[in-house]
Structures are given as structure tokens and as C-alpha cells.
PDB file of C-alpha atoms in Angstrom:
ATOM      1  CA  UNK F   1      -0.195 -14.410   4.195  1.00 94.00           C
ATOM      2  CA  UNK F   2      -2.751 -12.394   5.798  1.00 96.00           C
ATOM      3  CA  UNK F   3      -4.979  -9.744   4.651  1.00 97.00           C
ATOM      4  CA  UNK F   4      -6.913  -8.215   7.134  1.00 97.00           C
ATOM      5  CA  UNK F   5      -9.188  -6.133   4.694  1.00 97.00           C
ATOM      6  CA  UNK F   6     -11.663  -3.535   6.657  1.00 97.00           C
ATOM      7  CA  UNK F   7     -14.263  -1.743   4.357  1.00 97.00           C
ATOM      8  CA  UNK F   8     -15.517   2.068   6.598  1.00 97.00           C
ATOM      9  CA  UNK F   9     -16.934   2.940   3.293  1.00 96.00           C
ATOM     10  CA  UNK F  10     -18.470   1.604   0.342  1.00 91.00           C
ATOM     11  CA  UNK F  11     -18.178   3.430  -2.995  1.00 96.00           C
ATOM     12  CA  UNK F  12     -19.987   1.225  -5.414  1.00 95.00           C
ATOM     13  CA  UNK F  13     -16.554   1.253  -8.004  1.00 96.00           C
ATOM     14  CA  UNK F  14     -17.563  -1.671  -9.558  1.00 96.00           C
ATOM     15  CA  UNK F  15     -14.511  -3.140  -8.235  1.00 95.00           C
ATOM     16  CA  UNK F  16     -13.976  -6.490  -6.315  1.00 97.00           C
ATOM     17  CA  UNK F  17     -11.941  -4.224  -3.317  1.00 97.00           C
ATOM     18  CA  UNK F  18     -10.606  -7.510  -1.468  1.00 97.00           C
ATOM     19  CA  UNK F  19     -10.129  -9.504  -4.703  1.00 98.00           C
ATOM     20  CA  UNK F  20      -7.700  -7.089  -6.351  1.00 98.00           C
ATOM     21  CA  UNK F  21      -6.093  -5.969  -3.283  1.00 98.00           C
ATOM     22  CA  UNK F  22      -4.973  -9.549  -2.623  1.00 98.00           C
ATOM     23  CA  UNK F  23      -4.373  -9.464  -5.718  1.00 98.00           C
ATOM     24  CA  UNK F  24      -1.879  -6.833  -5.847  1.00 98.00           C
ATOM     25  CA  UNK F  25      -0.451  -7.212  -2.395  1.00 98.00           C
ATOM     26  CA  UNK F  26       0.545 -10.776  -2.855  1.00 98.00           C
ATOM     27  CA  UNK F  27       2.005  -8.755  -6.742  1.00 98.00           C
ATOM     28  CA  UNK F  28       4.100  -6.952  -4.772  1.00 98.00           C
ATOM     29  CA  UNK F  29       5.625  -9.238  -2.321  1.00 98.00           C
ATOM     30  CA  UNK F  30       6.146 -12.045  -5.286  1.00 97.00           C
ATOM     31  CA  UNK F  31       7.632  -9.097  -7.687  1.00 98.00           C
ATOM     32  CA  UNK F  32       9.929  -8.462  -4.586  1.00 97.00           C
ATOM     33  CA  UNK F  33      10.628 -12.267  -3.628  1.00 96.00           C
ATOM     34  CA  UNK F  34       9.944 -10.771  -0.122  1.00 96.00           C
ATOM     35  CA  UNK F  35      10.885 -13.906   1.419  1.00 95.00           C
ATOM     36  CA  UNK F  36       8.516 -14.134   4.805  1.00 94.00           C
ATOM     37  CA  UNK F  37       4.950 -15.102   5.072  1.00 95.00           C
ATOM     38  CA  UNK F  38       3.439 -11.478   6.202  1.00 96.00           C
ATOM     39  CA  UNK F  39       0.346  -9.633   7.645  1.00 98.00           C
ATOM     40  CA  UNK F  40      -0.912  -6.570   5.692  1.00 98.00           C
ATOM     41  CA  UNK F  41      -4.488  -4.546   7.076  1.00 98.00           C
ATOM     42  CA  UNK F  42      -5.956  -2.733   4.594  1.00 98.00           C
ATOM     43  CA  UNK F  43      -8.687  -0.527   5.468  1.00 98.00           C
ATOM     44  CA  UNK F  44     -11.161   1.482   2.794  1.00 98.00           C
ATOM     45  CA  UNK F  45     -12.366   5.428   3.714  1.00 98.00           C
ATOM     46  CA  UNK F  46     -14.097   8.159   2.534  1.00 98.00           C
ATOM     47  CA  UNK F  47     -12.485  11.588   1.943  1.00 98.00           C
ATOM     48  CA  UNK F  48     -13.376  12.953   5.690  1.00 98.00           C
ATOM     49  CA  UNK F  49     -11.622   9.794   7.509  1.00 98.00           C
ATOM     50  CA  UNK F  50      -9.036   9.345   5.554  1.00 98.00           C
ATOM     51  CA  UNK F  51      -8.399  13.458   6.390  1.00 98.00           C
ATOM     52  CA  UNK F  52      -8.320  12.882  10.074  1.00 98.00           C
ATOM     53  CA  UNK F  53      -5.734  10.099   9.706  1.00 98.00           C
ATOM     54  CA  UNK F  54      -3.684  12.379   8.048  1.00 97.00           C
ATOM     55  CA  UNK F  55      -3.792  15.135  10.377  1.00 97.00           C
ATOM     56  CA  UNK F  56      -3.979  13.224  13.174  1.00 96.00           C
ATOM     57  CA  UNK F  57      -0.672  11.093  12.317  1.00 95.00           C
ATOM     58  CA  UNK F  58       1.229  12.627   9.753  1.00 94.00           C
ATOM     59  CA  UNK F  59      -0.053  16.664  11.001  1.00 94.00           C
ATOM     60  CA  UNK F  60      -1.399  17.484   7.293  1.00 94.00           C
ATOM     61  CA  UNK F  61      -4.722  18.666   6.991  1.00 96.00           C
ATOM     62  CA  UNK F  62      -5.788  17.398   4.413  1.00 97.00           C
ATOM     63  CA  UNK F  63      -7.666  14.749   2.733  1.00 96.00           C
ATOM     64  CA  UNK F  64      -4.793  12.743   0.345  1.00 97.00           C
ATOM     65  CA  UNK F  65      -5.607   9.715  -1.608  1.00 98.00           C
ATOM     66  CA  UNK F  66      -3.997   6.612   0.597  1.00 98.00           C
ATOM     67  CA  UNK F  67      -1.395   6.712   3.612  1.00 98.00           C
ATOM     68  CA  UNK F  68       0.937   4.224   4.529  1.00 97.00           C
ATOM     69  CA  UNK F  69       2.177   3.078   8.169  1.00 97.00           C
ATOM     70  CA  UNK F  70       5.272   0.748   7.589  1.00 96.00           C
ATOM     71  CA  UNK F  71       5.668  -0.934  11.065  1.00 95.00           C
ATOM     72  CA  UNK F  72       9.761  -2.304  10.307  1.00 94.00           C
ATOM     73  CA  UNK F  73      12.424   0.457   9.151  1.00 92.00           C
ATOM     74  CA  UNK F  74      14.498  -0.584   6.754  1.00 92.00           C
ATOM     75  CA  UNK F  75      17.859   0.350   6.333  1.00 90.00           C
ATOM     76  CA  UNK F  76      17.990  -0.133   2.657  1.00 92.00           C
ATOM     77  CA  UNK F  77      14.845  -0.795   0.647  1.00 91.00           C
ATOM     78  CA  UNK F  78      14.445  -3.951  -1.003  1.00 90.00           C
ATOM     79  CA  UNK F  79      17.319  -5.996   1.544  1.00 93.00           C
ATOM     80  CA  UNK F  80      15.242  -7.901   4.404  1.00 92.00           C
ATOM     81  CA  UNK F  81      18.007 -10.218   5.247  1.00 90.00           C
ATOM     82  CA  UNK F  82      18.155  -8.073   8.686  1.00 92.00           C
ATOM     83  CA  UNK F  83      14.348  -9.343   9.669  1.00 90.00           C
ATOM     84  CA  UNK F  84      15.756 -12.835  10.511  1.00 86.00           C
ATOM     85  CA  UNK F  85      17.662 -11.218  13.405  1.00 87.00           C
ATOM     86  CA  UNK F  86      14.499  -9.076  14.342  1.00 87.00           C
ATOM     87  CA  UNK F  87      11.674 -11.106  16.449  1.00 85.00           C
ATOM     88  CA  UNK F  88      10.007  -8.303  17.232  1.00 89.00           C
ATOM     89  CA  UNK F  89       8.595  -7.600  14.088  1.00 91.00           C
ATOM     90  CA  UNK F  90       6.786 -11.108  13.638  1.00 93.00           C
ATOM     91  CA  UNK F  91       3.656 -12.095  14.739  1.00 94.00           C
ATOM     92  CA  UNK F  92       4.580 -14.604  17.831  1.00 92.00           C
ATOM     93  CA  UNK F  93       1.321 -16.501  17.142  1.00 94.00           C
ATOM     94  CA  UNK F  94       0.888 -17.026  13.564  1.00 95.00           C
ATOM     95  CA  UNK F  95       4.947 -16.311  12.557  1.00 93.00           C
ATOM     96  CA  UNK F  96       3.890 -13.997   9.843  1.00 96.00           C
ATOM     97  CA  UNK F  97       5.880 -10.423  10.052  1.00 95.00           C
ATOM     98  CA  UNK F  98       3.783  -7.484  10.377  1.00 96.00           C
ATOM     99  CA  UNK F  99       4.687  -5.209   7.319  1.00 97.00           C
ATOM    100  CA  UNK F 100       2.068  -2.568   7.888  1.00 97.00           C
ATOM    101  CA  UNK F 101      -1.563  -0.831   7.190  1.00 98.00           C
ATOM    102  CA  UNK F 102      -2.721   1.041   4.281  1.00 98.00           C
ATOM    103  CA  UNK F 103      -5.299   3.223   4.308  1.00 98.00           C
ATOM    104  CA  UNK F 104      -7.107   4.008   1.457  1.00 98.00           C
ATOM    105  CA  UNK F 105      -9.602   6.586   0.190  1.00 98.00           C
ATOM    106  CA  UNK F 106     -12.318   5.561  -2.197  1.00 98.00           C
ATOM    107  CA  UNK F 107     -13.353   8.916  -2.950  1.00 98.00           C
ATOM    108  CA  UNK F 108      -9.987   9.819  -4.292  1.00 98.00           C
ATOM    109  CA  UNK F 109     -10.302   6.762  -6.253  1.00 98.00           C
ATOM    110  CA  UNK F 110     -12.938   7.553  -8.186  1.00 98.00           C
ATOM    111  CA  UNK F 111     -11.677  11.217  -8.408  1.00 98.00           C
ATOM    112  CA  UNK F 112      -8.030  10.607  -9.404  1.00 98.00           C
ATOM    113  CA  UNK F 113      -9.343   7.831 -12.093  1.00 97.00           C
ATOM    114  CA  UNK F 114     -11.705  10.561 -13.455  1.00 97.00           C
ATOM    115  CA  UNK F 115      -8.709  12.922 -13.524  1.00 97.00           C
ATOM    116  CA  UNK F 116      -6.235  11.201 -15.419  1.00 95.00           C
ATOM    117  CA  UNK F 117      -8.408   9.197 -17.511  1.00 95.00           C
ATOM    118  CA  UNK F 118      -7.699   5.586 -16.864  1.00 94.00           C
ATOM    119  CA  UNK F 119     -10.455   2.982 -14.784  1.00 96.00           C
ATOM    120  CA  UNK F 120     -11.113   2.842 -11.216  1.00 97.00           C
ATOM    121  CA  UNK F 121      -9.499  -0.438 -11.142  1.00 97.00           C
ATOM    122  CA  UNK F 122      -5.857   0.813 -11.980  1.00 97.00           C
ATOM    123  CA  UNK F 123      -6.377   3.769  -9.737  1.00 98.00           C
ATOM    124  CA  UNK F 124      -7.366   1.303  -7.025  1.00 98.00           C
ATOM    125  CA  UNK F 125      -4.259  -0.998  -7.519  1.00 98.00           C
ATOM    126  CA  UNK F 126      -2.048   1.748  -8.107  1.00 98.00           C
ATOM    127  CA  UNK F 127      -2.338   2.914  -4.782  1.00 98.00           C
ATOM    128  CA  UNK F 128      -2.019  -0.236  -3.300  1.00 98.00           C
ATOM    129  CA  UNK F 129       1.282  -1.173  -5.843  1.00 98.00           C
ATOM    130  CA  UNK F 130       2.376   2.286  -4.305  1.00 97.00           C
ATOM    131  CA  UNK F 131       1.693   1.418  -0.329  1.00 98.00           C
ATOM    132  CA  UNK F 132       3.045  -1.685  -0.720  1.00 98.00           C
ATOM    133  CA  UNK F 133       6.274  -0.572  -1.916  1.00 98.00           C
ATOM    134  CA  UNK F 134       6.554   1.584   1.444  1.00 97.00           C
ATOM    135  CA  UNK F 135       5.633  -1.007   3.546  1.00 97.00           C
ATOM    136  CA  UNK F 136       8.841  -2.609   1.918  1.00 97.00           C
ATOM    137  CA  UNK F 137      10.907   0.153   2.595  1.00 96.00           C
ATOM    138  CA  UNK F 138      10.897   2.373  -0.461  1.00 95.00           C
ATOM    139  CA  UNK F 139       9.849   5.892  -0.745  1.00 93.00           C
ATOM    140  CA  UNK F 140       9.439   8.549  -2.931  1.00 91.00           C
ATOM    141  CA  UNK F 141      11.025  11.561  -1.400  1.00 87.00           C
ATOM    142  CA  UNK F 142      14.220  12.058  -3.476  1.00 89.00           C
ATOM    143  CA  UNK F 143      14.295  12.228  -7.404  1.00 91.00           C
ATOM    144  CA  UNK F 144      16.361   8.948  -7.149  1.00 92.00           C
ATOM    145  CA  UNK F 145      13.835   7.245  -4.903  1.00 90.00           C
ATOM    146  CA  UNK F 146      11.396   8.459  -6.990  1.00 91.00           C
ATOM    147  CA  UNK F 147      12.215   6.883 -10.268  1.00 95.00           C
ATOM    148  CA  UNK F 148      12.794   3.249  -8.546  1.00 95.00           C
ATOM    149  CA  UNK F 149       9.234   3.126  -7.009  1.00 95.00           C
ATOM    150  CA  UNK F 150       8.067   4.566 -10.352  1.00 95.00           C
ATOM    151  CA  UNK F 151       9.663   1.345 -11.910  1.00 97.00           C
ATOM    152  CA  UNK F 152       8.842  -1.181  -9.869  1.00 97.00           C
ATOM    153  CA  UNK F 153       4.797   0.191  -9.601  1.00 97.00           C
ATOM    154  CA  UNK F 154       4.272   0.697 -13.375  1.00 96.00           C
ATOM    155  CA  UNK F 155       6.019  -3.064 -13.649  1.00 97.00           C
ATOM    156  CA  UNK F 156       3.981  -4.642 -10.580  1.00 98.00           C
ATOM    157  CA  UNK F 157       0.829  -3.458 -12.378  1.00 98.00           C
ATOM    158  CA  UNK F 158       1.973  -4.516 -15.619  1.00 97.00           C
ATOM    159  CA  UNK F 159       2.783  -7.669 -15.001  1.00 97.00           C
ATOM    160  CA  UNK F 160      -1.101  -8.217 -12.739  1.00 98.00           C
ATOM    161  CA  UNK F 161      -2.066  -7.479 -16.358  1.00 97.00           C
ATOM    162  CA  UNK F 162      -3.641  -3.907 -14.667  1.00 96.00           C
ATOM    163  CA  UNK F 163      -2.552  -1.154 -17.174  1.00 86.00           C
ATOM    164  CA  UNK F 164      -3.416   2.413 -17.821  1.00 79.00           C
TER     165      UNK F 164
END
């Protein structure tokens, strides 16, 4: 498993930001029994940065509080039998797949955290819990979908021991 954490911006959180996102990354892909070794790049932002991003590749201007870019599509979230037919989506040097980056603003960290009353830590892994669940395949864009990433972030968190 590889991590390749980038911090742009440092928002003194009081948070260990590469601790607890290895933390919750490798939470994910053991709470999914995602069954390959995988790269993941992380990368920390400010407000402004994380605003071009998001116009820039998803043509919303706006600042929003992380983005994810899955690199495999996924017929059906949570089945990844299909990736052993699919050698372009491994790394042909270290063998790991490459699920994706996740971008994530500090600033809307601290503000979100602030906002619905819980720590900066939670707020931090939440949105981590959430991008990783995308880089698996699920999303959020149907009431169904919804309620299954809801699930599976509040019981990712939960069972890191990282609650509200």
C-alpha cells in the first residue's frame, strides 16, 4: 500500500494529517476487504486551490470541502473481481492498482468542524472515509446511493474508534 501524501498547505489542526489518513485509508480498504495492494495520493489545500481544482475539472466555481478523482470505473460498487482482467489499472512497477487522488481542503476542515460541532479530527477523516468510498466506486448521487455510503462512512469511522 502506498500513500503518496502531499501537504500545499498547513493549517496547524492539531492533527497528525499523514497519521490518520493512513489511518483511515487503509479503514476503508480493510472495512471493504478490497482485495489488491493499492496506491492512493492524497494532497492537502487551502480554500483558493482546492477552488481551482474544482472549476478547472469538475466546471464548479467554487471552493467545496474535498474532491475525488477515481482513476477505475466500476460497474457496480463494492465488486472488484473485474480488476483481475484489467492491467491497465495497476502500477506495472510496483503491482499496486492505482485507485485514485483526493484532494482535500483544510480550511473547510476547520470550518465544517466548527459548523457542526464535532473535532477537526472527525471532520478530517470523514472526508477521507467519504473519498475513499468513491475511489471504490460508490457515490452519493441517488437517495439509494446515498444511504449506503452514509452506512459504510459512519461505520468506517466508528470502528477507527473516530466518532462525532
Amino acid at each position: 500500500m502506498t500513500i503518496d501524501f502531499t501537504a500545499e498547505y498547513d493549517l496547524n489542526l492539531d492533527i497528525d494529517y499523514q497519521q490518520i489518513a493512513d489511518k483511515v485509508i487503509n479503514g476503508a480498504l480493510d472495512y471493504e476487504k478490497f482485495p489488491y495492494e493499492c496506491y492512493v495520493s492524497l494532497t492537502l489545500v487551502d480554500n483558493a486551490s482546492i477552488h481551482s481544482i474544482n472549476r478547472e475539472f469538475r466546471e464548479t466555481d467554487r471552493a467545496t470541502d474535498v474532491l475525488s478523482f477515481p482513476m477505475v470505473d466500476y460497474d457496480t460498487a463494492g465488486e472488484y473481481d473485474f480488476l483481475e482482467d484489467r492491467e491497465d489499472c495497476f502500477d506495472p512497477e510496483s503491482g499496486e492498482l492505482v485507485l485514485g487522488d483526493i484532494v482535500v481542503s483544510l480550511d473547510k476542515v476547520k470550518e465544517q468542524a466548527e459548523a457542526y460541532g464535532h473535532s477537526y479530527l472527525r471532520e478530517y477523516a470523514f472526508l477521507i472515509a467519504h473519498s475513499m468510498l468513491h475511489l471504490m466506486g460508490y457515490d452519493h448521487m441517488e437517495a439509494e446511493e446515498a444511504v449506503i455510503m452514509e452506512k459504510k462512512q459512519a461505520e468506517i469511522l466508528a470502528g477507527l474508534g473516530i466518532n462525532r
